Amino acid sequence: MPLPNTPKQATEQRQASLVSAALALAAQHSPARVTTADLARAVGLTQGAVFRHFESKEAIWLAVIDFAHQALLARLHTAAQSHVQPLTALRAVFMAHVDFVVEQPGVPRVIFQELQHPEDTALKARVRVLMQDYRSLVTRLLLQAQAAGLLAPGTDLQASAVLFIGSVQGLVMQSLLSGQVGAIRTLAPAVFDLFQHAVAAPTNPTRRPPETTE
């Protein structure tokens, strides 16, 4: 016979439900317009009950970013570890990020909404940590590619990491503007190919014909 949930487990389940509801609502509406009343209705709670699990609406969005950090980075690390060749691993990471956004379009909406505010916030600080961990993973793979002789001589690794992440972010932004998030799965391989072309060592370098003497 299953044991009843402890109060801690019940709270964790409610918190997870509220985070899922926040992401679902953010995928359909501006996160700034999502209210605690909306969240309460989505999970079948009273508005007062929401505040028994989170002290504020900001705390809910912080939990959303924490979820995104854990879920996205776990997926990216798994993708990277599934390939030995570093550039192939980078492609897998790129596509894993795209797949995550297609499944969780509310995440980039929350992040982009917060980045519009000029002042520093706790949410921005959490996003920075997420991006630092993401950049570290990409840079590590680029270092491995460089050590294997797979990058063009003189490739700037920091700029390459920025280009990699910016390419994904550009795809995501365009998909949110168009309202067709799933379309980025079609575009993503060609975009990664452009990135790889920019940083990879030439596989068939052009050779000058041997000189002849007459």
Tab-separated table of C-alpha atoms in Angstrom:
chain	number	residue	atom	x	y	z
A	1	MET	CA	0.000	0.000	0.000
A	2	PRO	CA	1.587	3.349	-1.006
A	3	LEU	CA	2.525	5.673	1.824
A	4	PRO	CA	0.732	9.018	1.976
A	5	ASN	CA	2.647	12.089	0.851
A	6	THR	CA	4.520	13.967	3.545
A	7	PRO	CA	3.839	17.704	3.858
A	8	LYS	CA	7.219	18.380	2.208
A	9	GLN	CA	6.413	16.105	-0.738
A	10	ALA	CA	2.979	17.691	-1.145
A	11	THR	CA	4.558	21.158	-1.167
A	12	GLU	CA	7.166	20.099	-3.736
A	13	GLN	CA	4.435	18.641	-5.949
A	14	ARG	CA	2.386	21.846	-5.707
A	15	GLN	CA	5.456	23.937	-6.477
A	16	ALA	CA	6.247	21.776	-9.522
A	17	SER	CA	2.634	22.113	-10.687
A	18	LEU	CA	2.764	25.886	-10.342
A	19	VAL	CA	6.044	26.051	-12.283
A	20	SER	CA	4.522	23.924	-15.066
A	21	ALA	CA	1.432	26.130	-15.106
A	22	ALA	CA	3.579	29.276	-15.258
A	23	LEU	CA	5.500	27.895	-18.241
A	24	ALA	CA	2.302	26.870	-20.024
A	25	LEU	CA	0.741	30.297	-19.505
A	26	ALA	CA	3.959	32.094	-20.527
A	27	ALA	CA	3.944	30.122	-23.782
A	28	GLN	CA	0.527	31.612	-24.616
A	29	HIS	CA	0.655	35.094	-23.088
A	30	SER	CA	3.183	37.721	-22.056
A	31	PRO	CA	4.695	36.525	-18.749
A	32	ALA	CA	4.150	40.034	-17.350
A	33	ARG	CA	0.395	39.538	-17.739
A	34	VAL	CA	0.296	36.183	-15.931
A	35	THR	CA	-1.198	36.697	-12.473
A	36	THR	CA	-1.237	34.525	-9.379
A	37	ALA	CA	-4.992	34.234	-9.930
A	38	ASP	CA	-4.276	32.727	-13.359
A	39	LEU	CA	-1.837	30.276	-11.795
A	40	ALA	CA	-4.280	29.368	-9.056
A	41	ARG	CA	-7.005	28.574	-11.589
A	42	ALA	CA	-4.600	26.534	-13.704
A	43	VAL	CA	-3.717	24.176	-10.847
A	44	GLY	CA	-7.027	24.222	-8.985
A	45	LEU	CA	-5.908	26.214	-5.955
A	46	THR	CA	-7.135	29.347	-4.271
A	47	GLN	CA	-4.975	32.415	-4.739
A	48	GLY	CA	-4.141	32.328	-1.036
A	49	ALA	CA	-2.938	28.738	-1.366
A	50	VAL	CA	-0.469	29.785	-4.044
A	51	PHE	CA	1.276	32.002	-1.495
A	52	ARG	CA	1.585	29.089	0.913
A	53	HIS	CA	3.912	27.465	-1.621
A	54	PHE	CA	5.659	30.573	-2.989
A	55	GLU	CA	6.104	33.816	-1.085
A	56	SER	CA	5.629	35.975	-4.189
A	57	LYS	CA	5.049	35.858	-7.937
A	58	GLU	CA	8.739	36.663	-8.421
A	59	ALA	CA	9.582	33.519	-6.442
A	60	ILE	CA	7.554	31.490	-8.948
A	61	TRP	CA	9.477	32.962	-11.892
A	62	LEU	CA	12.739	32.297	-10.061
A	63	ALA	CA	11.652	28.671	-9.716
A	64	VAL	CA	10.895	28.652	-13.459
A	65	ILE	CA	14.467	29.799	-14.213
A	66	ASP	CA	15.851	27.193	-11.811
A	67	PHE	CA	13.843	24.520	-13.619
A	68	ALA	CA	15.117	25.772	-16.979
A	69	HIS	CA	18.696	25.769	-15.711
A	70	GLN	CA	18.544	22.200	-14.443
A	71	ALA	CA	16.491	20.749	-17.286
A	72	LEU	CA	18.300	22.501	-20.141
A	73	LEU	CA	21.847	21.946	-18.859
A	74	ALA	CA	21.117	18.286	-18.107
A	75	ARG	CA	19.872	17.833	-21.668
A	76	LEU	CA	22.846	19.680	-23.164
A	77	HIS	CA	25.396	17.692	-21.148
A	78	THR	CA	23.715	14.436	-22.168
A	79	ALA	CA	23.849	15.518	-25.814
A	80	ALA	CA	27.531	16.466	-25.520
A	81	GLN	CA	28.466	13.192	-23.862
A	82	SER	CA	26.786	11.155	-26.590
A	83	HIS	CA	29.512	12.022	-29.121
A	84	VAL	CA	33.281	11.703	-28.963
A	85	GLN	CA	34.096	14.109	-31.803
A	86	PRO	CA	33.810	17.666	-30.369
A	87	LEU	CA	32.203	19.332	-33.400
A	88	THR	CA	29.645	16.547	-33.614
A	89	ALA	CA	29.003	17.041	-29.906
A	90	LEU	CA	28.504	20.772	-30.509
A	91	ARG	CA	25.937	19.984	-33.197
A	92	ALA	CA	24.125	17.680	-30.763
A	93	VAL	CA	24.133	20.423	-28.114
A	94	PHE	CA	22.783	22.938	-30.645
A	95	MET	CA	19.934	20.647	-31.664
A	96	ALA	CA	19.198	19.663	-28.049
A	97	HIS	CA	18.745	23.337	-27.175
A	98	VAL	CA	16.407	23.793	-30.138
A	99	ASP	CA	14.365	20.755	-29.105
A	100	PHE	CA	14.123	22.097	-25.543
A	101	VAL	CA	12.770	25.442	-26.761
A	102	VAL	CA	10.196	23.724	-28.983
A	103	GLU	CA	9.015	21.724	-25.971
A	104	GLN	CA	9.216	24.632	-23.514
A	105	PRO	CA	8.533	27.893	-25.418
A	106	GLY	CA	7.568	29.577	-22.166
A	107	VAL	CA	11.201	29.531	-20.976
A	108	PRO	CA	12.642	31.962	-23.564
A	109	ARG	CA	9.556	34.157	-23.223
A	110	VAL	CA	10.208	34.529	-19.490
A	111	ILE	CA	13.906	35.233	-20.083
A	112	PHE	CA	13.395	37.765	-22.894
A	113	GLN	CA	10.653	39.497	-20.912
A	114	GLU	CA	12.965	39.946	-17.935
A	115	LEU	CA	15.909	41.175	-20.024
A	116	GLN	CA	13.815	44.119	-21.216
A	117	HIS	CA	14.007	45.674	-17.741
A	118	PRO	CA	16.967	48.075	-17.407
A	119	GLU	CA	17.505	47.471	-13.697
A	120	ASP	CA	19.292	44.452	-12.291
A	121	THR	CA	17.013	41.839	-10.727
A	122	ALA	CA	17.240	38.493	-8.999
A	123	LEU	CA	15.825	36.894	-12.148
A	124	LYS	CA	18.556	38.446	-14.288
A	125	ALA	CA	21.168	37.130	-11.865
A	126	ARG	CA	19.765	33.601	-12.221
A	127	VAL	CA	19.748	33.929	-16.008
A	128	ARG	CA	23.399	35.027	-15.926
A	129	VAL	CA	24.345	31.901	-13.982
A	130	LEU	CA	22.481	29.774	-16.524
A	131	MET	CA	24.289	31.465	-19.402
A	132	GLN	CA	27.683	31.140	-17.699
A	133	ASP	CA	27.190	27.396	-17.281
A	134	TYR	CA	26.013	27.117	-20.893
A	135	ARG	CA	29.009	29.104	-22.158
A	136	SER	CA	31.372	26.932	-20.110
A	137	LEU	CA	30.029	23.785	-21.773
A	138	VAL	CA	30.343	25.253	-25.274
A	139	THR	CA	33.843	26.602	-24.568
A	140	ARG	CA	34.984	23.226	-23.246
A	141	LEU	CA	33.857	21.538	-26.453
A	142	LEU	CA	35.554	24.227	-28.532
A	143	LEU	CA	38.779	23.694	-26.583
A	144	GLN	CA	38.551	19.979	-27.319
A	145	ALA	CA	37.982	20.716	-30.994
A	146	GLN	CA	40.965	23.058	-31.021
A	147	ALA	CA	43.189	20.448	-29.355
A	148	ALA	CA	42.099	17.920	-31.992
A	149	GLY	CA	43.022	20.295	-34.812
A	150	LEU	CA	39.404	20.678	-35.900
A	151	LEU	CA	39.262	24.483	-35.679
A	152	ALA	CA	40.721	26.957	-38.123
A	153	PRO	CA	44.048	28.395	-36.940
A	154	GLY	CA	43.601	31.526	-34.838
A	155	THR	CA	39.952	30.856	-34.038
A	156	ASP	CA	38.823	33.041	-31.115
A	157	LEU	CA	37.156	30.631	-28.707
A	158	GLN	CA	35.269	33.272	-26.717
A	159	ALA	CA	33.869	34.825	-29.874
A	160	SER	CA	33.012	31.358	-31.185
A	161	ALA	CA	31.062	30.548	-28.014
A	162	VAL	CA	29.168	33.846	-28.341
A	163	LEU	CA	28.408	33.068	-31.990
A	164	PHE	CA	27.167	29.577	-31.092
A	165	ILE	CA	24.817	30.746	-28.353
A	166	GLY	CA	23.751	33.814	-30.320
A	167	SER	CA	22.827	31.626	-33.285
A	168	VAL	CA	20.441	29.609	-31.118
A	169	GLN	CA	19.026	32.754	-29.531
A	170	GLY	CA	18.467	34.327	-32.947
A	171	LEU	CA	16.540	31.277	-34.108
A	172	VAL	CA	14.456	31.330	-30.943
A	173	MET	CA	13.686	35.048	-31.208
A	174	GLN	CA	12.565	34.734	-34.833
A	175	SER	CA	10.392	31.727	-34.000
A	176	LEU	CA	8.676	33.621	-31.167
A	177	LEU	CA	8.061	36.598	-33.437
A	178	SER	CA	6.564	34.396	-36.142
A	179	GLY	CA	4.557	32.296	-33.714
A	180	GLN	CA	5.909	29.121	-35.320
A	181	VAL	CA	8.312	27.767	-32.725
A	182	GLY	CA	8.468	24.313	-34.269
A	183	ALA	CA	9.887	25.770	-37.491
A	184	ILE	CA	13.308	26.215	-35.898
A	185	ARG	CA	13.853	22.459	-36.054
A	186	THR	CA	13.918	22.793	-39.838
A	187	LEU	CA	16.237	25.805	-39.878
A	188	ALA	CA	18.593	24.739	-37.093
A	189	PRO	CA	20.803	22.258	-39.052
A	190	ALA	CA	21.620	24.831	-41.750
A	191	VAL	CA	22.347	27.503	-39.130
A	192	PHE	CA	24.726	25.171	-37.322
A	193	ASP	CA	26.405	24.350	-40.633
A	194	LEU	CA	27.114	28.071	-41.084
A	195	PHE	CA	28.599	28.230	-37.584
A	196	GLN	CA	30.763	25.182	-38.243
A	197	HIS	CA	31.907	26.597	-41.575
A	198	ALA	CA	32.996	29.769	-39.762
A	199	VAL	CA	35.150	28.012	-37.149
A	200	ALA	CA	36.193	24.633	-38.543
A	201	ALA	CA	39.517	23.879	-40.130
A	202	PRO	CA	39.194	23.323	-43.874
A	203	THR	CA	38.911	19.644	-44.673
A	204	ASN	CA	40.171	19.996	-48.225
A	205	PRO	CA	42.529	22.961	-48.275
A	206	THR	CA	43.278	24.347	-51.703
A	207	ARG	CA	46.763	23.453	-52.769
A	208	ARG	CA	48.803	25.396	-55.222
A	209	PRO	CA	49.954	23.338	-58.195
A	210	PRO	CA	53.635	22.433	-58.120
A	211	GLU	CA	55.873	24.859	-59.883
A	212	THR	CA	57.538	23.688	-63.039
A	213	THR	CA	60.820	24.789	-64.576
A	214	GLU	CA	61.295	25.147	-68.219
